[in-house]
């Protein structure tokens, strides 16, 4: 049984078809990095997995349970799936500890003592032992994102979904967050990660999935997809992310229609 099994997934917003038939499996303990140009449907794909978006067609199974079953208990599904976004969305009036406790208390109905114990364990797990009592405004972006990761982990998810977790961070803060994610991967957490961090994908991913125009164009081990892509679209995308200066030239080119 796969940890995540996506079959024939389609999603339209009005007349715009954003996902055009996605078939994808993520095995238990596997780290899959999803890459692709802006607008290719990466976020929508993750959002369909935890039902933040309702798929137009197709099925999604998480740990064998069909989350797209109309009868499904959405809250039970979401408890199984941890999600980390680009924006951390911490409560400003709660400390790091309070932020990691609140969903455990409200959603899982854990008692105060247990919620606090689990919160402390998970804040330690993301390297924030010394920031338990700090408020978000007293934390760096990287530390806030690690609180958000601890908050998701405290719910005991079976899979973790990350949507560009480092793209809002100053470059010097990216490493700590990626380090935490690397640790989770080593612990055997099943992870689906949308990222532009090619070095992370190269090093940590078991598999890289390249999406463009709402379809999976190619997938395989990072050495294959990143170093030796089989499709022209993948090569074009990679040359842009691996060499941002060339990307800017490409944009000027597209806008003016002239040689840049
Ligand atoms: N709620 C929505 N309503 C209408 N259109 C949407 C909605 N959400 C996404 N879209 C459209 O779906 C397409 C795919 O969006 P999505 O956010 O999945 O792309 P992405 O690959 O995550 O891009 P990026 O790298 O910029 O985050 C885009 O054209 C977007 O405008
Ligand atoms: Mg996105």
Tab-separated table of N, CA, C and O and ligand atoms in Angstrom, residues 39 41-44 86 163-164 194, ligand 2:
chain	number	residue	atom	x	y	z
A	39	UNK	N	2.627	28.262	-11.966
A	39	UNK	CA	1.346	28.042	-12.620
A	39	UNK	C	1.167	26.643	-13.170
A	39	UNK	O	0.125	26.329	-13.759
A	41	UNK	N	0.678	23.971	-11.546
A	41	UNK	CA	-0.304	23.198	-10.777
A	41	UNK	C	0.260	22.499	-9.559
A	41	UNK	O	-0.431	21.678	-8.937
A	42	UNK	N	1.480	22.837	-9.148
A	42	UNK	CA	2.130	22.147	-8.028
A	42	UNK	C	1.354	22.341	-6.716
A	42	UNK	O	1.076	21.380	-6.006
A	43	UNK	N	1.021	23.609	-6.420
A	43	UNK	CA	0.286	23.878	-5.171
A	43	UNK	C	-1.100	23.239	-5.228
A	43	UNK	O	-1.570	22.671	-4.238
A	44	UNK	N	-1.732	23.338	-6.367
A	44	UNK	CA	-3.066	22.754	-6.510
A	44	UNK	C	-3.010	21.242	-6.267
A	44	UNK	O	-3.893	20.678	-5.615
A	86	UNK	N	4.327	28.234	2.474
A	86	UNK	CA	5.333	29.294	2.384
A	86	UNK	C	5.158	30.300	3.529
A	86	UNK	O	6.124	30.738	4.147
A	163	UNK	N	4.805	23.082	0.818
A	163	UNK	CA	4.665	23.898	-0.393
A	163	UNK	C	5.629	25.078	-0.331
A	163	UNK	O	5.356	26.075	0.331
A	164	UNK	N	6.752	24.962	-0.989
A	164	UNK	CA	7.793	25.994	-1.019
A	164	UNK	C	8.064	26.570	0.374
A	164	UNK	O	7.935	27.780	0.596
A	194	UNK	N	7.118	20.560	-2.588
A	194	UNK	CA	7.247	21.462	-3.735
A	194	UNK	C	8.368	22.422	-3.407
A	194	UNK	O	8.340	23.092	-2.369
B	2	LIG	MG1	2.587	27.140	-5.776
